[in-house]
Amino acid sequence: MSSTQWDFPLELCCRPMAFVALTGLDVIYNAVHRAIWDAFCANRRADRVPISFKVLPGDHEYPKCRQKRMSYEWYIPKGILKTGWMNKHLNLVPALVVVFYELDWDEPQWKEKQSECATRVEIVRQSLQGRNAKVAVVLIQKKTPLPPGEDLIASERAAALCNACDLSGKSLFVLPHTDHLVGYIIRLENAFYEHTQTYYYTEIRRVKSHKEFLNKTTHQLLFVRHQFKTAFFSELKQDTQNALKNYRTAYNLVHELRAHETNMLEIKTMAGFINYKICRLCFQHNAPLDAIAQFRKHVDLCKKKIGSAELAFEHAAWMSKQFQAFGDLFDEAIKLGLTAIQTQNPGFYYQQAAYYAQERKQLANHLCNHDTSTTYPSPDLLETPAGVLDFFGQRPWRQSHQSIEPPDPEKEKVGILALQLKEREVDHSELIITLLSNAVAQFKRYKCPRMKSHLMVQMGEEYYNAKDYSKALKLLDYVMFDYRSERWWKLLTSILNTALKCAYLMAQVKDYITYSLELLGRSSTQKEEQKSRIEKNLLKVLMNESPDPEPECDSKAVKTAQKLWADRVSLAGSNVFTIEMQDYVPFVECKARFLAPSFHVDVPVQLHVYLKADCPHPFRFSKLCVSFNNQEYNQYCVVEETYQSSDILEASAQGTMCLVPGKTRKYVFKFVARTEDVGKKVEITSVDLVLGSDTGRCVVLNWRGGGGDAASCQEALQATRSFRRRPKLPDNEVDWESVTIQASTMVISRVPKISVRLRHEPPALTNEMYCLVVNVQSQEPTTAKDVKLTAGLKPGQDANLTQTTHVTLNGTEMCDDSHPALLPDIPIGDLQPGEKVEKPLFVRCGQVGTRIFLVHVSYVITTVVEGKEIVCKCHKDETITIETVVPFDVAAKFVSAKFEHMDRVFADIPFLLMVDILSASPWGLTIVTSKMQLAPSMASVDQTESQLDQVILQTGESASECFCLQCPPAPNGQSGVASGHYIISWKRSSAVQSVPVVSTVVTLPHVIVDSIPLYVHADLPSFGRVRESLPVKYCLQNRTKLVQDVEIFVEPNESFMFSGLKQIRLRILPDTEQDLLYNFYPLMAGYQQLPGLNISLPRFPEVTNQLLRRFLPTHIFVKPQGRQADEVIVVAA
Amino acid sequence: MAVCVSVIAKQNYPLYIKTVPMEKQLKFHYTVHTSLDVVEEKISAVGKALVDQRELYLGLLYPTEDYKVYGYVTNTKVKFIIVVDSSNIALRDNEIRSMFRKLHNSYTDIMCNPFYTPGEPIQSTVFDNLVSGMMVQVC
């Protein structure tokens, strides 16, 4: 029996296809025949009919057909299914035999050829003897046949040939050997397929016809057999629905069989076969749930059918095979497009198969533990004369036997012994591992990482059992990480134990130490006495001795291991191992912390390293050292055997280099940071703890950063959540949980002892030279050297601000764009203790807004730390925010000579420009002078000297001045005319004399200039007097190039009498003027309305009286008749 | 009735595991651990749908040949896993649900205890007694 005894036979697992035998083809020497055969076999894709072809010689002997039984009355079946039956119908007994024969319709020697063909057909019929297989003839012809009915000779000869060969017309085919060979072949195939269908149909009928002869008592086996055969023929016929139906019936019939110990294996074997077929067809019909349900039913029915107790391993093997086969079917269905899910995938079946394989192994170990003296029985009862069994699932030593009791108890015993001894030779581990790795692949695909890990552990353990320790270690090492990171300590401990055994048996020193470290650690659930044993072993290894063997190891393997260890001991070199602690949960914990997150450079950096051991016994280490990112500091942080210090807590009897379980040890280090490292981070890159010595073995436990291992992160988190009171410890002890890691610290510059004060008067005014006085006073005990000042706009603000801000030290000149926004490193020199320096700065801000200014004072000073003289750079920063505002608002407006607001001016007629300056500055402003800069289109009527010289404006006050201007007519089409600029020169009232004056230029608004055809103005005294004559002259100017008609009419009013022309019509020549003289005689005192002058221009109706009246005064002040003195004044006027 | 009852933290490490019989402890640890695959998958699948209307009871996680594994997830992603012998077919879904409900209530009581730090292994005797009651009921 081979290990493949449990495998399903190939013919069961393949897809049954109709079998067609081709004869008369010489595929070796005849090229035409070869081409025909190739066309049959090549490219058999799914779209072609499912037929398996075989070329056989014409006189091939087919399996003999046994005499058909006419009565089953005395027949006792010997088994369920013959081993050869399926193969026979798949590969030996054809459904159709095709005779190929080269014959053209116009063959000259027709008669001879026809009879030769008939002979060939006859030979085939002879060899088929009693089989129902059909025979067909294919004529290979060189010529393309004519369409049917046109070739008279052909149809005649065809009929003759059919007659001669005893064939029906449907079984005769013509194959012209032309270009379209494949097409003809496909048509032929389809015809063959129909024939095979008929053949299998009759076979099914034949098998079914036996049924009526059977009776339920003696022929139970035959019911199953016939049902199976019917189903199998249906499959050959490609009628899978009926096949499934028949297999299901067969399956039920198998379980109706009377089962006893002798035929249990046969029943289970057949049940397994049928179940396989059912599941396979269900998957094929895309009904995976049916398949799964069938399989579950199958397993439930068969689980308890163990059979002979002495051969219980056979049952486990069979179960394993069932699951494996189902897994394979499932997997295959998935490859063809079925989708599986996480909880229902082939992996589970492989896993279960592996489980049964493990059970098989256990049972085999238990049942087959015969003495080595037990010899394999001879003669070998497991050998059969034919080499194979007659029936599936029977015992070789009692084939065809169907009674309940074994025929020969002695023989039975020997047979069982032979089977047991055979079983001992089976490599169970390999089987288990194969199944497990199948399952792993599946679970990986269906997102089950933990299941995968679990199976890998099992694989590892199986490799361990199979003594393949290196593979075992590889697998276990791989999954340990997952269990560690998920904190399943119990599982991790179990894995570590196996791994430790492997490491011991292979004498892998580093692995051995690593696993021991973790098994001794706090996460390990190992029992205390085991931990104690492991620690002792670890100490032995560190002292370069062999450890004691691990318990429960194979004694032979232990012997080899001991030798290996002995070799290791004698071997010198490579005895230093570095183990990275953050990947494990070791038995020593480490936390390193700087006492502060930053240290000033003139203060020593302090560092504490805490160590705690979790192992059962105290142990000694040889060295503790800390590495930094700057390696210069490493030398200051080393504890070695020679280290003697009072800094260590609790001077125990074992000394400073010994860690006592459960106690926290503190080691203190101190060093002076280098001045180059100011502003840099000092980081702990690693903490190394060295166990053992250079003479023996040396293990470096390496903690990256400030300590902490795979579990400490979670523990720290847990500690912060906990509200538990810290245990009260004596002053010299430390609670481990309250220590936090601080792996880096900043070295920062020394605190400056210097004061920087700023004096200024905010806010700044636009464009002024704003004065900022910096006051530096040293409070250092020694001389501050190389004092430098950097001042100006703080970098990193809006670029616009940078461009409009200028800083200078020179306050006597206006600064321009060439000056920077920040003045760096202005040397101040040395400052003696207590000395004070004042430095004025001038800032010009071109735009309003808020600016942040920075004043940075730096210096160098020498100081002593820990007896070491160091040169420190100190600096102090001050920032201030300065607002810039406009000093004043300027408003300009145009008014008429009567101070009436005007939105436009008239050409050549004088008007006034009023300028108002409103101070917005909180400080007093001095207006040094002001100046009008007229545009060429404007002309001044009188002097334009400033009226505001040296005026001082306080907040909210305003100053005004006005200028009388005149404007020539504007060029045609241009209504707006620029009026010019107004320049104000000013400074802060409080500013010192040397500060330059600021000139602010204001652009005056444009004005619209209109021309007017007639200008009129009055010439009259400034006041009148009651009952005294008041001479008035109206002057009319023609401003056009035309003669103008003017109608004038004076409206009398009650305040005045007057003499002169009351109504007049006159003509004025171009560019000339006409005077009208009147004598008004005021009647009433006070501010009186003058008699109105109505002017109308018939030529220019748009120039209304209203418009012209604006040029004329409307009122005059009339004084009452007074004393003599007044008269004198009148005379004088 | 149950052969194994466990409480698993949000980060998937065990807070409490009790098994009957003790010899199979390791095996059940593995069973519970592997069942977390399915729990994780179910949680993530639910997370995409309605979060607040989530059913806490996850039902049968997966059947093995010998045991049935049931799961339950609280809103804070603490998982309860119960392993039941497959042969115990009398056990109905409703009974499993009520077991989970009892566990959840008892777990809530533990969380209300100011002396318990969330995330630490559960050592409450009340809880232990409740679990023991679930385990011996039929056995």
PDB file of C-alpha atoms in Angstrom, chain A residues 325-491:
ATOM      1  CA  ALA A 325     -10.711  16.496  -2.000  1.00  0.00           C
ATOM      2  CA  PHE A 326     -13.546  18.831  -1.198  1.00  0.00           C
ATOM      3  CA  GLY A 327     -11.092  21.659  -0.669  1.00  0.00           C
ATOM      4  CA  ASP A 328      -9.570  20.908  -4.067  1.00  0.00           C
ATOM      5  CA  LEU A 329     -12.996  20.908  -5.717  1.00  0.00           C
ATOM      6  CA  PHE A 330     -13.882  24.170  -4.024  1.00  0.00           C
ATOM      7  CA  ASP A 331     -10.603  25.737  -5.047  1.00  0.00           C
ATOM      8  CA  GLU A 332     -11.054  24.596  -8.625  1.00  0.00           C
ATOM      9  CA  ALA A 333     -14.548  26.072  -8.724  1.00  0.00           C
ATOM     10  CA  ILE A 334     -13.125  29.378  -7.499  1.00  0.00           C
ATOM     11  CA  LYS A 335     -10.575  29.333 -10.277  1.00  0.00           C
ATOM     12  CA  LEU A 336     -13.480  28.952 -12.685  1.00  0.00           C
ATOM     13  CA  GLY A 337     -15.194  32.044 -11.353  1.00  0.00           C
ATOM     14  CA  LEU A 338     -16.936  31.135  -8.115  1.00  0.00           C
ATOM     15  CA  THR A 339     -16.504  33.710  -5.353  1.00  0.00           C
ATOM     16  CA  ALA A 340     -15.764  32.470  -1.871  1.00  0.00           C
ATOM     17  CA  ILE A 341     -16.036  34.447   1.337  1.00  0.00           C
ATOM     18  CA  GLN A 342     -14.000  34.765   4.483  1.00  0.00           C
ATOM     19  CA  THR A 343     -16.060  32.282   6.461  1.00  0.00           C
ATOM     20  CA  GLN A 344     -16.585  29.810   3.661  1.00  0.00           C
ATOM     21  CA  ASN A 345     -13.465  29.132   1.692  1.00  0.00           C
ATOM     22  CA  PRO A 346     -11.389  26.083   0.805  1.00  0.00           C
ATOM     23  CA  GLY A 347      -8.964  26.897   3.605  1.00  0.00           C
ATOM     24  CA  PHE A 348     -11.328  25.514   6.222  1.00  0.00           C
ATOM     25  CA  TYR A 349     -11.460  22.170   4.429  1.00  0.00           C
ATOM     26  CA  TYR A 350      -7.711  21.975   4.104  1.00  0.00           C
ATOM     27  CA  GLN A 351      -7.412  22.891   7.733  1.00  0.00           C
ATOM     28  CA  GLN A 352      -9.812  20.152   8.722  1.00  0.00           C
ATOM     29  CA  ALA A 353      -7.995  17.738   6.456  1.00  0.00           C
ATOM     30  CA  ALA A 354      -4.805  18.668   8.257  1.00  0.00           C
ATOM     31  CA  TYR A 355      -6.550  18.150  11.560  1.00  0.00           C
ATOM     32  CA  TYR A 356      -7.542  14.613  10.559  1.00  0.00           C
ATOM     33  CA  ALA A 357      -4.054  14.003   9.255  1.00  0.00           C
ATOM     34  CA  GLN A 358      -2.761  14.966  12.697  1.00  0.00           C
ATOM     35  CA  GLU A 359      -5.281  12.636  14.266  1.00  0.00           C
ATOM     36  CA  ARG A 360      -4.145   9.910  11.898  1.00  0.00           C
ATOM     37  CA  LYS A 361      -0.623  10.462  13.024  1.00  0.00           C
ATOM     38  CA  GLN A 362      -1.565  10.254  16.685  1.00  0.00           C
ATOM     39  CA  LEU A 363      -3.612   7.125  16.135  1.00  0.00           C
ATOM     40  CA  ALA A 364      -0.842   5.582  14.106  1.00  0.00           C
ATOM     41  CA  ASN A 365       1.677   6.393  16.846  1.00  0.00           C
ATOM     42  CA  HIS A 366      -0.618   4.809  19.343  1.00  0.00           C
ATOM     43  CA  LEU A 367      -1.691   1.738  17.353  1.00  0.00           C
ATOM     44  CA  CYS A 368       1.498   0.968  15.498  1.00  0.00           C
ATOM     45  CA  ASN A 369       4.015   1.155  18.318  1.00  0.00           C
ATOM     46  CA  HIS A 370       5.079  -2.440  17.876  1.00  0.00           C
ATOM     47  CA  ASP A 371       8.476  -3.578  19.004  1.00  0.00           C
ATOM     48  CA  THR A 372      11.190  -3.212  16.493  1.00  0.00           C
ATOM     49  CA  SER A 373      11.409  -7.006  16.615  1.00  0.00           C
ATOM     50  CA  THR A 374       8.012  -7.347  14.971  1.00  0.00           C
ATOM     51  CA  THR A 375       8.731  -8.326  11.428  1.00  0.00           C
ATOM     52  CA  TYR A 376       6.612  -7.746   8.450  1.00  0.00           C
ATOM     53  CA  PRO A 377       4.485 -10.867   7.890  1.00  0.00           C
ATOM     54  CA  SER A 378       5.456 -13.129   5.097  1.00  0.00           C
ATOM     55  CA  PRO A 379       3.864 -14.021   2.758  1.00  0.00           C
ATOM     56  CA  ASP A 380       2.690 -10.468   2.216  1.00  0.00           C
ATOM     57  CA  LEU A 381      -1.050 -10.587   2.607  1.00  0.00           C
ATOM     58  CA  LEU A 382      -1.395  -7.136   1.091  1.00  0.00           C
ATOM     59  CA  GLU A 383      -0.119  -8.383  -2.261  1.00  0.00           C
ATOM     60  CA  THR A 384      -2.737  -9.661  -4.643  1.00  0.00           C
ATOM     61  CA  PRO A 385      -1.997 -11.876  -7.641  1.00  0.00           C
ATOM     62  CA  ALA A 386      -3.139  -9.235 -10.086  1.00  0.00           C
ATOM     63  CA  GLY A 387      -1.439  -6.396  -8.243  1.00  0.00           C
ATOM     64  CA  VAL A 388      -4.723  -4.607  -7.866  1.00  0.00           C
ATOM     65  CA  LEU A 389      -7.936  -5.224  -6.024  1.00  0.00           C
ATOM     66  CA  ASP A 390     -11.009  -6.526  -7.793  1.00  0.00           C
ATOM     67  CA  PHE A 391     -13.375  -4.248  -5.956  1.00  0.00           C
ATOM     68  CA  PHE A 392     -12.888  -0.799  -4.495  1.00  0.00           C
ATOM     69  CA  GLY A 393     -12.332  -0.679  -0.745  1.00  0.00           C
ATOM     70  CA  GLN A 394     -11.871  -4.383  -0.026  1.00  0.00           C
ATOM     71  CA  ARG A 395      -9.160  -6.104   1.985  1.00  0.00           C
ATOM     72  CA  PRO A 396      -6.591  -7.831  -0.198  1.00  0.00           C
ATOM     73  CA  TRP A 397      -6.593 -10.970   1.945  1.00  0.00           C
ATOM     74  CA  ARG A 398     -10.306 -11.555   1.750  1.00  0.00           C
ATOM     75  CA  GLN A 399     -11.467 -10.123  -1.514  1.00  0.00           C
ATOM     76  CA  SER A 400     -15.036 -10.635  -2.590  1.00  0.00           C
ATOM     77  CA  HIS A 401     -15.921 -11.791   0.857  1.00  0.00           C
ATOM     78  CA  GLN A 402     -19.171 -10.301   2.082  1.00  0.00           C
ATOM     79  CA  SER A 403     -20.070 -12.121   5.334  1.00  0.00           C
ATOM     80  CA  ILE A 404     -20.143 -10.311   8.655  1.00  0.00           C
ATOM     81  CA  GLU A 405     -17.333 -12.277  10.316  1.00  0.00           C
ATOM     82  CA  PRO A 406     -13.929 -12.444   8.728  1.00  0.00           C
ATOM     83  CA  PRO A 407     -13.435 -15.892   7.185  1.00  0.00           C
ATOM     84  CA  ASP A 408     -10.078 -16.563   8.833  1.00  0.00           C
ATOM     85  CA  PRO A 409      -9.434 -14.760  12.155  1.00  0.00           C
ATOM     86  CA  GLU A 410      -5.713 -15.621  12.075  1.00  0.00           C
ATOM     87  CA  LYS A 411      -5.291 -14.240   8.611  1.00  0.00           C
ATOM     88  CA  GLU A 412      -7.253 -11.177   9.652  1.00  0.00           C
ATOM     89  CA  LYS A 413      -4.807 -10.492  12.491  1.00  0.00           C
ATOM     90  CA  VAL A 414      -1.807 -10.831  10.243  1.00  0.00           C
ATOM     91  CA  GLY A 415      -3.449  -8.574   7.684  1.00  0.00           C
ATOM     92  CA  ILE A 416      -4.083  -5.898  10.265  1.00  0.00           C
ATOM     93  CA  LEU A 417      -0.518  -6.154  11.516  1.00  0.00           C
ATOM     94  CA  ALA A 418       0.733  -5.722   7.968  1.00  0.00           C
ATOM     95  CA  LEU A 419      -1.398  -2.619   7.549  1.00  0.00           C
ATOM     96  CA  GLN A 420      -0.170  -1.188  10.844  1.00  0.00           C
ATOM     97  CA  LEU A 421       3.440  -1.774   9.913  1.00  0.00           C
ATOM     98  CA  LYS A 422       2.841  -0.127   6.558  1.00  0.00           C
ATOM     99  CA  GLU A 423       1.310   2.844   8.308  1.00  0.00           C
ATOM    100  CA  ARG A 424       4.450   3.293  10.338  1.00  0.00           C
ATOM    101  CA  GLU A 425       6.368   4.038   7.193  1.00  0.00           C
ATOM    102  CA  VAL A 426       4.088   6.879   6.191  1.00  0.00           C
ATOM    103  CA  ASP A 427       5.583  10.352   6.494  1.00  0.00           C
ATOM    104  CA  HIS A 428       2.687  11.918   8.338  1.00  0.00           C
ATOM    105  CA  SER A 429       4.386  15.216   8.949  1.00  0.00           C
ATOM    106  CA  GLU A 430       4.832  15.812   5.289  1.00  0.00           C
ATOM    107  CA  LEU A 431       1.148  15.165   4.667  1.00  0.00           C
ATOM    108  CA  ILE A 432       0.126  17.469   7.474  1.00  0.00           C
ATOM    109  CA  ILE A 433       2.467  20.238   6.381  1.00  0.00           C
ATOM    110  CA  THR A 434       1.276  20.070   2.787  1.00  0.00           C
ATOM    111  CA  LEU A 435      -2.324  20.398   3.898  1.00  0.00           C
ATOM    112  CA  LEU A 436      -1.515  23.198   6.300  1.00  0.00           C
ATOM    113  CA  SER A 437       0.372  25.139   3.701  1.00  0.00           C
ATOM    114  CA  ASN A 438      -2.579  24.738   1.331  1.00  0.00           C
ATOM    115  CA  ALA A 439      -4.804  26.144   4.033  1.00  0.00           C
ATOM    116  CA  VAL A 440      -2.371  28.995   4.728  1.00  0.00           C
ATOM    117  CA  ALA A 441      -2.466  30.005   1.080  1.00  0.00           C
ATOM    118  CA  GLN A 442      -6.268  30.069   1.169  1.00  0.00           C
ATOM    119  CA  PHE A 443      -6.586  32.030   4.375  1.00  0.00           C
ATOM    120  CA  LYS A 444      -4.094  34.535   3.125  1.00  0.00           C
ATOM    121  CA  ARG A 445      -6.345  35.128   0.157  1.00  0.00           C
ATOM    122  CA  TYR A 446      -9.480  35.501   2.264  1.00  0.00           C
ATOM    123  CA  LYS A 447      -8.137  38.041   4.739  1.00  0.00           C
ATOM    124  CA  CYS A 448      -7.669  35.832   7.753  1.00  0.00           C
ATOM    125  CA  PRO A 449      -4.255  36.884   9.046  1.00  0.00           C
ATOM    126  CA  ARG A 450      -4.733  35.345  12.462  1.00  0.00           C
ATOM    127  CA  MET A 451      -5.930  32.052  11.102  1.00  0.00           C
ATOM    128  CA  LYS A 452      -2.912  32.086   8.846  1.00  0.00           C
ATOM    129  CA  SER A 453      -0.627  32.689  11.799  1.00  0.00           C
ATOM    130  CA  HIS A 454      -2.260  29.899  13.740  1.00  0.00           C
ATOM    131  CA  LEU A 455      -1.764  27.467  10.887  1.00  0.00           C
ATOM    132  CA  MET A 456       1.816  28.571  10.517  1.00  0.00           C
ATOM    133  CA  VAL A 457       2.370  27.800  14.174  1.00  0.00           C
ATOM    134  CA  GLN A 458       0.953  24.343  13.553  1.00  0.00           C
ATOM    135  CA  MET A 459       3.222  23.963  10.561  1.00  0.00           C
ATOM    136  CA  GLY A 460       6.153  25.012  12.663  1.00  0.00           C
ATOM    137  CA  GLU A 461       5.262  22.519  15.340  1.00  0.00           C
ATOM    138  CA  GLU A 462       4.892  19.818  12.742  1.00  0.00           C
ATOM    139  CA  TYR A 463       8.303  20.652  11.325  1.00  0.00           C
ATOM    140  CA  TYR A 464       9.597  20.413  14.864  1.00  0.00           C
ATOM    141  CA  ASN A 465       8.025  16.982  15.161  1.00  0.00           C
ATOM    142  CA  ALA A 466       9.555  16.057  11.834  1.00  0.00           C
ATOM    143  CA  LYS A 467      12.897  17.204  13.249  1.00  0.00           C
ATOM    144  CA  ASP A 468      13.304  19.883  10.616  1.00  0.00           C
ATOM    145  CA  TYR A 469      14.228  22.440  13.244  1.00  0.00           C
ATOM    146  CA  SER A 470      15.494  25.192  11.002  1.00  0.00           C
ATOM    147  CA  LYS A 471      12.254  25.326   9.021  1.00  0.00           C
ATOM    148  CA  ALA A 472      10.280  25.174  12.237  1.00  0.00           C
ATOM    149  CA  LEU A 473      12.255  28.068  13.660  1.00  0.00           C
ATOM    150  CA  LYS A 474      11.789  30.129  10.533  1.00  0.00           C
ATOM    151  CA  LEU A 475       8.010  29.743  10.636  1.00  0.00           C
ATOM    152  CA  LEU A 476       7.699  30.320  14.359  1.00  0.00           C
ATOM    153  CA  ASP A 477       9.951  33.343  14.265  1.00  0.00           C
ATOM    154  CA  TYR A 478       7.802  34.771  11.493  1.00  0.00           C
ATOM    155  CA  VAL A 479       4.541  34.591  13.427  1.00  0.00           C
ATOM    156  CA  MET A 480       5.914  35.540  16.845  1.00  0.00           C
ATOM    157  CA  PHE A 481       5.813  39.173  15.844  1.00  0.00           C
ATOM    158  CA  ASP A 482       2.059  39.028  15.193  1.00  0.00           C
ATOM    159  CA  TYR A 483       1.269  37.450  18.524  1.00  0.00           C
ATOM    160  CA  ARG A 484       3.593  39.842  20.309  1.00  0.00           C
ATOM    161  CA  SER A 485       2.106  42.925  18.713  1.00  0.00           C
ATOM    162  CA  GLU A 486      -1.411  41.734  19.517  1.00  0.00           C
ATOM    163  CA  ARG A 487      -0.304  40.894  23.053  1.00  0.00           C
ATOM    164  CA  TRP A 488      -1.522  37.315  23.233  1.00  0.00           C
ATOM    165  CA  TRP A 489       1.114  36.346  25.755  1.00  0.00           C
ATOM    166  CA  LYS A 490      -0.152  32.859  26.411  1.00  0.00           C
ATOM    167  CA  LEU A 491       0.122  31.947  22.756  1.00  0.00           C
TER     168      LEU A 491
END
